[in-house]
Short mmCIF file of C-alpha atoms in Angstrom, two decimals:
data_model
loop_
_atom_site.label_atom_id
_atom_site.label_comp_id
_atom_site.label_asym_id
_atom_site.label_seq_id
_atom_site.Cartn_x
_atom_site.Cartn_y
_atom_site.Cartn_z
CA PRO D 1 -62.32 23.80 -41.66
CA THR D 2 -60.23 26.93 -42.06
CA ARG D 3 -58.29 29.12 -39.72
CA PHE D 4 -60.52 32.15 -40.48
CA THR D 5 -63.99 33.15 -39.42
CA GLN D 6 -66.57 31.86 -41.90
CA THR D 7 -70.32 32.43 -42.34
CA ALA D 8 -73.29 30.26 -43.13
CA THR D 9 -76.32 32.14 -44.58
CA TYR D 10 -79.74 30.58 -44.49
CA THR D 11 -82.44 31.94 -46.85
CA VAL D 12 -85.70 31.18 -45.10
CA THR D 13 -89.13 31.19 -46.76
CA PRO D 14 -92.01 31.43 -44.26
CA LYS D 15 -95.37 29.77 -44.90
CA SER D 16 -98.54 30.45 -42.87
CA PRO D 17 -100.89 27.70 -41.72
CA GLY D 18 -103.32 28.87 -44.34
CA GLY D 19 -100.79 28.22 -47.03
CA CYS D 20 -99.76 31.75 -47.64
CA ILE D 21 -96.08 32.04 -48.52
CA GLY D 22 -94.20 35.05 -47.29
CA ASP D 23 -91.13 36.75 -48.65
CA PRO D 24 -87.86 34.95 -48.07
CA PHE D 25 -85.53 36.30 -45.35
CA THR D 26 -81.92 35.41 -44.36
CA ILE D 27 -80.26 34.12 -41.24
CA GLU D 28 -76.46 34.52 -41.17
CA ILE D 29 -74.43 32.37 -38.87
CA THR D 30 -70.84 33.42 -38.10
CA VAL D 31 -68.69 30.34 -37.48
CA ASN D 32 -65.43 31.05 -35.65
CA PRO D 33 -62.62 28.48 -35.99
CA THR D 34 -62.07 26.15 -33.07
CA PRO D 35 -58.36 25.48 -32.79
CA ILE D 36 -57.08 21.93 -33.18
CA GLY D 37 -53.88 21.44 -31.31
CA VAL D 38 -51.01 19.42 -32.76
CA ASP D 39 -49.73 16.58 -30.66
CA ASP D 40 -45.95 16.84 -30.45
CA LEU D 41 -42.90 14.97 -29.28
CA LYS D 42 -39.50 16.30 -28.26
CA THR D 43 -36.39 14.92 -26.64
CA ILE D 44 -34.11 16.99 -24.39
CA CYS D 45 -31.30 16.40 -21.89
CA SER D 46 -31.97 16.79 -18.23
CA GLY D 47 -31.41 20.41 -17.19
CA GLU D 48 -32.28 21.82 -20.61
CA VAL D 49 -35.18 24.13 -21.47
CA VAL D 50 -38.10 22.45 -23.28
CA ASN D 51 -38.47 25.35 -25.78
CA LEU D 52 -41.38 23.72 -27.57
CA ASN D 53 -43.63 25.77 -29.79
CA LEU D 54 -47.37 25.03 -29.40
CA LYS D 55 -49.32 25.03 -32.62
CA THR D 56 -52.62 24.21 -34.26
CA THR D 57 -53.59 22.76 -37.59
CA PRO D 58 -54.65 24.67 -39.44
CA ILE D 59 -52.89 27.59 -37.85
CA VAL D 60 -55.31 29.80 -35.97
CA PHE D 61 -53.63 33.09 -35.32
CA GLY D 62 -53.85 34.35 -31.78
CA THR D 63 -54.54 30.94 -30.23
CA THR D 64 -53.52 30.78 -26.58
CA TYR D 65 -52.79 27.78 -24.48
CA THR D 66 -53.21 26.58 -20.88
CA TYR D 67 -52.26 23.35 -19.24
CA PRO D 68 -51.90 21.81 -15.78
CA ALA D 69 -48.58 20.64 -14.47
CA PRO D 70 -47.31 17.85 -16.69
CA THR D 71 -47.61 14.22 -15.80
CA VAL D 72 -44.08 12.98 -15.22
CA THR D 73 -42.19 9.77 -14.60
CA GLY D 74 -39.12 9.12 -12.45
CA GLY D 75 -39.63 12.18 -10.31
CA ILE D 76 -38.88 14.76 -13.04
CA ILE D 77 -38.95 18.25 -11.59
CA GLY D 78 -39.38 21.65 -13.16
CA GLY D 79 -42.70 21.09 -14.92
CA ASN D 80 -45.11 23.96 -14.18
CA PRO D 81 -48.75 24.60 -14.99
CA ARG D 82 -49.86 27.46 -17.21
CA ILE D 83 -53.01 29.00 -15.68
CA ILE D 84 -53.18 32.23 -17.67
CA ASP D 85 -53.70 31.92 -21.44
CA SER D 86 -50.58 32.63 -23.44
CA THR D 87 -49.17 32.06 -26.88
CA ASP D 88 -45.68 31.38 -25.51
CA ASP D 89 -43.62 28.22 -25.98
CA ILE D 90 -43.27 25.74 -23.18
CA THR D 91 -40.02 26.88 -21.53
CA ASP D 92 -39.85 24.72 -18.44
CA VAL D 93 -36.38 23.48 -17.39
CA LEU D 94 -36.90 19.79 -16.70
CA ILE D 95 -34.59 17.86 -14.37
CA ASN D 96 -34.38 14.09 -14.58
CA PRO D 97 -32.97 12.94 -11.24
CA THR D 98 -32.55 9.35 -12.38
CA GLY D 99 -30.10 7.52 -14.53
CA LEU D 100 -32.84 6.37 -16.95
CA VAL D 101 -34.88 8.03 -19.67
CA GLN D 102 -38.09 9.66 -18.26
CA THR D 103 -41.02 11.58 -19.73
CA ALA D 104 -43.13 14.63 -19.02
CA ILE D 105 -46.56 14.83 -20.75
CA TYR D 106 -48.33 18.18 -21.04
CA THR D 107 -52.07 18.11 -21.73
CA VAL D 108 -52.65 21.37 -23.53
CA ILE D 109 -55.94 23.16 -24.10
CA PRO D 110 -56.02 25.62 -27.04
CA LYS D 111 -58.27 28.64 -27.09
CA SER D 112 -58.94 30.87 -30.08
CA PRO D 113 -59.03 34.69 -29.85
CA ASP D 114 -62.81 34.38 -30.19
CA GLY D 115 -62.97 32.22 -27.12
CA CYS D 116 -63.49 28.92 -28.84
CA ILE D 117 -61.90 26.13 -26.79
CA GLY D 118 -60.41 23.24 -28.71
CA GLN D 119 -59.94 19.64 -27.63
CA PRO D 120 -56.98 18.98 -25.36
CA PHE D 121 -53.86 17.66 -27.09
CA THR D 122 -50.62 16.31 -25.73
CA VAL D 123 -47.00 17.26 -25.83
CA GLU D 124 -44.63 14.51 -24.73
CA ILE D 125 -41.13 15.49 -23.66
CA THR D 126 -38.57 12.72 -23.35
CA VAL D 127 -35.93 13.76 -20.84
CA ASN D 128 -32.69 11.86 -21.18
CA PRO D 129 -30.46 11.70 -18.14
CA THR D 130 -27.51 14.06 -18.04
CA PRO D 131 -24.75 12.19 -16.19
CA ILE D 132 -23.49 13.72 -12.95
CA GLY D 133 -19.91 12.65 -12.33
CA THR D 134 -18.74 11.75 -8.81
CA ASP D 135 -15.59 13.51 -7.60
CA ALA D 136 -13.03 10.94 -6.46
CA PHE D 137 -9.87 11.00 -4.37
CA LYS D 138 -7.21 8.31 -4.35
CA THR D 139 -3.70 7.79 -3.00
CA ILE D 140 -1.12 5.63 -4.72
CA TYR D 141 2.64 5.13 -4.61
CA SER D 142 4.91 6.35 -7.39
CA GLY D 143 5.08 3.83 -10.13
CA GLU D 144 1.62 2.36 -9.48
CA ALA D 145 -1.33 2.51 -11.87
CA VAL D 146 -4.13 4.86 -10.84
CA ASN D 147 -6.85 2.26 -11.53
CA GLN D 148 -9.61 4.69 -10.60
CA ASN D 149 -13.16 3.80 -11.62
CA LEU D 150 -15.16 6.72 -13.07
CA ARG D 151 -18.72 6.90 -11.76
CA THR D 152 -21.90 8.90 -11.96
CA ASN D 153 -24.55 9.45 -9.30
CA PRO D 154 -27.11 8.20 -10.03
CA ILE D 155 -25.61 5.51 -12.19
CA THR D 156 -26.24 6.32 -15.83
CA LEU D 157 -25.54 3.20 -17.83
CA GLY D 158 -23.54 3.75 -21.01
CA THR D 159 -21.84 6.91 -19.86
CA THR D 160 -18.43 7.54 -21.34
CA PHE D 161 -15.70 9.87 -20.08
CA THR D 162 -13.07 12.13 -21.61
CA TYR D 163 -10.43 14.36 -20.05
CA PRO D 164 -7.36 16.37 -21.01
CA THR D 165 -3.90 15.69 -19.62
CA PRO D 166 -4.18 15.96 -15.81
CA VAL D 167 -2.70 18.92 -13.95
CA MET D 168 0.36 17.57 -12.18
CA THR D 169 2.61 18.95 -9.46
CA GLY D 170 6.22 18.33 -8.62
CA GLY D 171 7.28 17.01 -11.99
CA LEU D 172 4.91 14.08 -11.96
CA THR D 173 4.97 12.09 -15.21
CA GLY D 174 2.69 9.52 -16.78
CA GLY D 175 -0.58 11.43 -16.93
CA THR D 176 -2.20 11.14 -20.36
CA PRO D 177 -5.40 12.65 -21.92
CA ARG D 178 -8.41 10.61 -23.04
CA ILE D 179 -9.69 12.11 -26.27
CA ILE D 180 -12.09 9.37 -27.30
CA GLY D 181 -14.80 8.71 -24.72
CA SER D 182 -14.86 5.39 -22.98
CA ASN D 183 -16.11 3.95 -19.72
CA ASN D 184 -12.72 2.49 -18.77
CA ASP D 185 -10.92 3.24 -15.52
CA ILE D 186 -8.10 5.75 -15.38
CA THR D 187 -5.07 3.47 -15.64
CA ASP D 188 -2.17 5.93 -16.00
CA VAL D 189 1.07 4.90 -14.23
CA LEU D 190 2.21 8.00 -12.42
CA ILE D 191 5.85 8.60 -11.45
CA ASN D 192 6.78 10.92 -8.64
CA PRO D 193 10.45 11.95 -8.95
CA SER D 194 10.46 14.09 -5.81
CA SER D 195 10.82 13.46 -2.13
CA PHE D 196 7.28 14.65 -1.30
CA THR D 197 3.70 13.73 -2.08
CA GLN D 198 2.48 15.20 -5.35
CA THR D 199 -0.97 15.35 -6.97
CA ALA D 200 -2.44 14.73 -10.41
CA THR D 201 -5.90 16.24 -10.95
CA TYR D 202 -8.03 14.92 -13.77
CA THR D 203 -10.92 17.10 -14.99
CA VAL D 204 -13.37 14.52 -16.38
CA THR D 205 -16.38 15.24 -18.63
CA PRO D 206 -19.15 12.54 -18.68
CA THR D 207 -21.33 12.02 -21.74
CA SER D 208 -24.45 9.80 -21.71
CA SER D 209 -25.23 7.27 -24.41
CA GLN D 210 -27.88 9.76 -25.69
CA GLY D 211 -25.22 12.46 -26.10
CA CYS D 212 -26.06 14.49 -23.01
CA ILE D 213 -22.87 16.14 -21.67
CA GLY D 214 -22.62 16.52 -17.92
CA ASN D 215 -20.61 19.09 -15.96
CA PRO D 216 -16.90 18.28 -15.54
CA PHE D 217 -15.87 16.67 -12.26
CA ASN D 218 -12.52 16.06 -10.61
CA VAL D 219 -10.45 12.97 -9.83
CA GLU D 220 -7.53 13.89 -7.59
CA VAL D 221 -4.76 11.35 -7.26
CA LYS D 222 -2.14 11.79 -4.55
CA VAL D 223 1.14 10.13 -5.56
CA LEU D 224 3.36 9.24 -2.61
CA ALA D 225 7.11 9.32 -3.10
CA VAL D 226 8.71 5.88 -3.29
CA PHE D 227 12.21 5.61 -1.98
CA VAL D 228 15.07 3.17 -2.37
CA GLY D 229 17.44 2.60 0.55
CA VAL D 230 21.04 3.56 -0.16
CA THR D 231 23.41 0.62 0.16
CA ASN D 232 26.53 1.53 2.14
CA ASN D 233 29.92 -0.02 2.79
CA LYS D 234 32.17 1.15 5.57
CA THR D 235 35.31 -0.02 7.28
CA ILE D 236 35.90 0.50 10.99
CA CYS D 237 38.35 -0.67 13.58
CA SER D 238 37.48 -3.33 16.06
CA GLY D 239 35.91 -1.65 19.12
CA ASP D 240 34.74 1.38 17.19
CA ALA D 241 31.12 2.45 16.85
CA VAL D 242 29.72 1.93 13.36
CA ASN D 243 28.17 5.42 13.20
CA GLN D 244 26.62 4.77 9.80
CA ASP D 245 23.77 7.05 8.75
CA LEU D 246 20.85 5.40 7.00
CA LYS D 247 19.28 7.20 4.03
CA THR D 248 17.05 6.76 1.02
CA SER D 249 17.11 8.08 -2.49
CA PRO D 250 15.33 10.40 -2.87
CA ILE D 251 15.53 11.52 0.73
CA ILE D 252 12.13 11.13 2.31
CA PRO D 253 11.65 13.09 5.54
CA GLY D 254 10.25 10.98 8.38
CA THR D 255 11.60 7.66 7.07
CA THR D 256 12.45 5.11 9.80
CA PHE D 257 14.56 1.98 9.62
CA THR D 258 14.48 -1.45 11.18
CA TYR D 259 16.77 -4.44 10.87
CA PRO D 260 17.51 -7.80 12.51
CA ALA D 261 20.84 -8.52 14.12
CA PRO D 262 23.54 -8.35 11.44
CA LEU D 263 25.02 -11.39 9.78
CA VAL D 264 28.67 -11.54 10.90
CA THR D 265 31.83 -13.47 10.11
CA GLY D 266 34.66 -14.37 12.44
CA GLY D 267 32.55 -14.17 15.59
CA ILE D 268 32.16 -10.40 15.53
CA THR D 269 30.25 -9.25 18.60
CA GLY D 270 28.20 -6.11 19.38
CA GLY D 271 25.69 -6.24 16.49
CA GLN D 272 22.20 -5.52 17.69
CA ALA D 273 18.73 -5.74 16.04
CA ARG D 274 16.52 -2.70 15.73
CA LEU D 275 12.92 -3.82 16.05
CA ILE D 276 11.26 -0.41 16.47
CA GLY D 277 11.78 1.89 13.58
CA THR D 278 13.81 5.08 14.10
CA PRO D 279 15.71 7.42 11.80
CA ASP D 280 18.88 7.05 13.90
CA ASP D 281 22.30 5.95 12.63
CA ILE D 282 23.63 2.45 13.29
CA THR D 283 25.78 2.96 16.40
CA ASP D 284 26.70 -0.60 17.35
CA VAL D 285 30.21 -1.07 18.74
CA LEU D 286 31.61 -4.04 16.83
CA VAL D 287 34.47 -6.14 18.16
CA ASN D 288 36.52 -8.34 15.85
CA PRO D 289 38.16 -11.06 18.01
CA THR D 290 40.34 -12.36 15.17
CA ARG D 291 43.53 -11.20 13.46
CA PHE D 292 41.80 -10.82 10.10
CA VAL D 293 39.28 -8.46 8.61
CA GLN D 294 35.74 -9.59 9.26
CA LYS D 295 32.31 -8.41 8.10
CA ALA D 296 28.96 -7.50 9.60
CA THR D 297 26.02 -7.15 7.15
CA TYR D 298 22.86 -5.33 8.18
CA THR D 299 19.71 -5.90 6.15
CA VAL D 300 17.77 -2.65 6.61
CA THR D 301 14.11 -2.06 5.83
CA PRO D 302 12.93 1.58 5.37
CA GLN D 303 9.43 2.69 6.14
CA GLY D 304 7.99 6.08 5.13
CA ALA D 305 5.88 8.26 7.37
CA ASN D 306 2.97 7.40 5.06
CA GLY D 307 3.35 3.70 5.93
CA PHE D 308 5.01 2.67 2.68
CA ILE D 309 7.60 -0.07 3.26
CA GLY D 310 10.54 0.03 0.91
CA ALA D 311 12.66 -2.84 -0.29
CA PRO D 312 15.34 -4.00 2.12
CA PHE D 313 18.89 -2.79 1.41
CA LEU D 314 22.30 -3.74 2.77
CA VAL D 315 24.79 -1.92 4.95
CA GLU D 316 28.09 -3.82 5.00
CA ILE D 317 30.63 -3.05 7.68
CA LEU D 318 34.19 -4.31 7.45
CA VAL D 319 35.81 -4.60 10.88
CA GLU D 320 39.57 -4.57 10.92
CA PRO D 321 41.22 -6.42 13.76
CA THR D 322 43.09 -4.58 16.49
CA PRO D 323 46.77 -4.70 15.46
CA ASP D 324 49.12 -6.76 17.64
CA ALA D 325 51.32 -4.84 20.01
CA PRO D 326 54.50 -3.93 18.14
CA VAL D 327 57.85 -5.56 18.77
CA ALA D 328 60.03 -2.62 19.87
CA SER D 329 63.13 -2.05 21.95
CA THR D 330 65.65 0.54 22.91
CA THR D 331 68.44 -0.14 20.44
CA LEU D 332 70.67 2.70 21.63
CA GLN D 333 70.82 3.87 25.19
CA PRO D 334 72.26 7.20 26.28
CA THR D 335 75.99 7.30 26.82
CA CYS D 336 78.30 9.54 28.72
CA THR D 337 78.57 11.68 25.64
CA THR D 338 75.03 11.22 24.15
CA PRO D 339 72.16 12.10 26.48
CA THR D 340 69.40 10.45 24.31
CA GLY D 341 68.53 7.00 23.06
CA THR D 342 66.95 5.28 20.02
CA ILE D 343 63.77 3.13 19.97
CA THR D 344 63.32 0.83 17.06
CA VAL D 345 60.16 -1.08 15.97
CA THR D 346 60.97 -4.29 14.20
CA SER D 347 57.39 -5.57 13.74
CA PRO D 348 55.05 -4.80 12.10
CA ILE D 349 56.72 -2.69 9.47
CA GLY D 350 55.48 -1.46 6.12
CA ILE D 351 54.16 1.55 4.27
CA THR D 352 50.62 1.05 5.68
CA TYR D 353 51.78 1.64 9.25
CA SER D 354 52.69 4.67 11.31
CA TYR D 355 54.15 4.69 14.81
CA SER D 356 53.95 6.65 18.02
CA ILE D 357 55.71 6.61 21.37
CA ASP D 358 53.26 9.02 22.99
CA GLY D 359 49.88 7.85 21.62
CA ILE D 360 49.40 11.21 19.93
CA ASP D 361 51.94 11.83 17.23
CA TYR D 362 51.80 9.14 14.51
CA SER D 363 53.95 11.02 11.99
CA ASN D 364 56.74 8.46 12.22
CA THR D 365 56.56 5.92 9.38
CA SER D 366 60.02 4.33 9.70
CA GLY D 367 59.59 2.80 13.14
CA ILE D 368 62.86 4.33 14.31
CA PHE D 369 62.73 7.04 16.96
CA THR D 370 66.02 8.87 17.58
CA ALA D 371 67.05 11.46 20.07
CA VAL D 372 64.57 10.03 22.61
CA SER D 373 64.99 11.51 26.07
CA PRO D 374 65.34 9.10 28.97
CA GLY D 375 62.00 7.88 30.24
CA ASN D 376 59.26 5.21 29.94
CA TYR D 377 57.40 5.02 26.60
CA THR D 378 54.49 3.03 25.20
CA VAL D 379 55.01 2.23 21.56
CA THR D 380 51.86 1.82 19.40
CA VAL D 381 51.16 1.22 15.73
CA LYS D 382 48.44 2.77 13.64
CA THR D 383 47.10 1.16 10.45
CA ALA D 384 46.15 3.08 7.34
CA LEU D 385 42.50 2.95 8.47
CA GLY D 386 43.49 4.43 11.80
CA CYS D 387 43.32 1.31 13.92
CA ILE D 388 45.70 1.57 16.89
CA SER D 389 47.43 -1.44 18.39
CA LEU D 390 47.96 -2.35 21.93
CA GLY D 391 51.10 -0.79 23.42
CA THR D 392 54.57 -2.09 24.08
CA ASP D 393 56.39 -0.50 26.95
CA VAL D 394 59.94 0.61 26.33
CA MET D 395 62.40 2.46 28.57
CA VAL D 396 65.24 4.77 27.66
CA ASP D 397 67.73 4.68 30.50
CA PRO D 398 69.06 7.78 32.17
CA GLN D 399 72.37 9.06 30.86
CA PRO D 400 75.30 7.60 32.84
CA ILE D 401 76.97 9.91 35.33
CA THR D 402 80.12 11.44 33.99
CA HIS D 403 82.82 11.69 36.69
CA SER D 404 85.17 14.55 36.95
CA ALA D 405 88.67 14.08 35.63
CA PRO D 406 91.02 12.76 38.31
CA ILE D 407 93.41 15.18 40.04
CA VAL D 408 96.98 13.99 39.64
CA THR D 409 99.51 15.24 42.16
#
């Protein structure tokens, strides 16, 4: 019953058939210990080394062990047989490819240094799954929640996830760390303040319900820039092209714009719809048929190159009427002594108007042109906005012929 070699000594007395008793003699039996292995249990995480010491009770120094490949469940890999006797621990690295707890059972045969073979005993290794996170990629718009589910493959029920603050480009904000493990989605609301797509990369560590920590994996979130169309107001003259550029804030390269025909007042004509998106300016030529300021309102919808459709915004165009032709006349004609005339505008007059008799120079703000050489002139009026009226034709007569003084005889 011990771990050492023991002896049993028999003292034998022989007796002949005739009844003669001989001298006693001894028989000594050496009894080597037969090792008794100790059944054992151990729990590890998938991917860890078993590192289980094999032992006997009582301890028999020098005992070696052999075993066939372990019997496994769930397709565990990494269990190897031991063919050559050894005193070493079991050091297999066992991989549990499932999301559930599995086992590997070693049937171990102990052998003493004297060659005594003990009864097989078992070592049962419980291999908990180590969660393997699944890299994920997602695209959202600025201001949206990530709403990214965190997963493992295979699915390991009860896995929780932690991560530090994500690595963010381009000044992204809204990314927060998860210090306490949970199985919730990533729900950060990420804000992209730039004009370009930015990324937030989460480095996520999964931990199983048994405490097995998996390798970190990545969740990369692309955050598209969200733009707002810039509302514009502009005033033009009737008959002019709008020439209004369309833009967003922030400026997003590749943005295109569409709009229906503008809403107009006063019967303005020339407003066209844009059904196919382009980045071009509004170039409609708007005509105001009235004598009052009218308005054309474009409701513009921007669309980014990434397909994101922004909220409609307004472009309001005020269209000034074409001013009436001025009332003008030649108030002073050339005389025999004065070779030039004077043209006077009597309507419209005011500080918001300037006047021209050649269609080029509108520096006159009084409406009175003096020292005008004989000839035909077209008088026009320009408003403060630059709208030019129709013309009124005025003529400065030639200077009268001055006759020579009579000769008196």
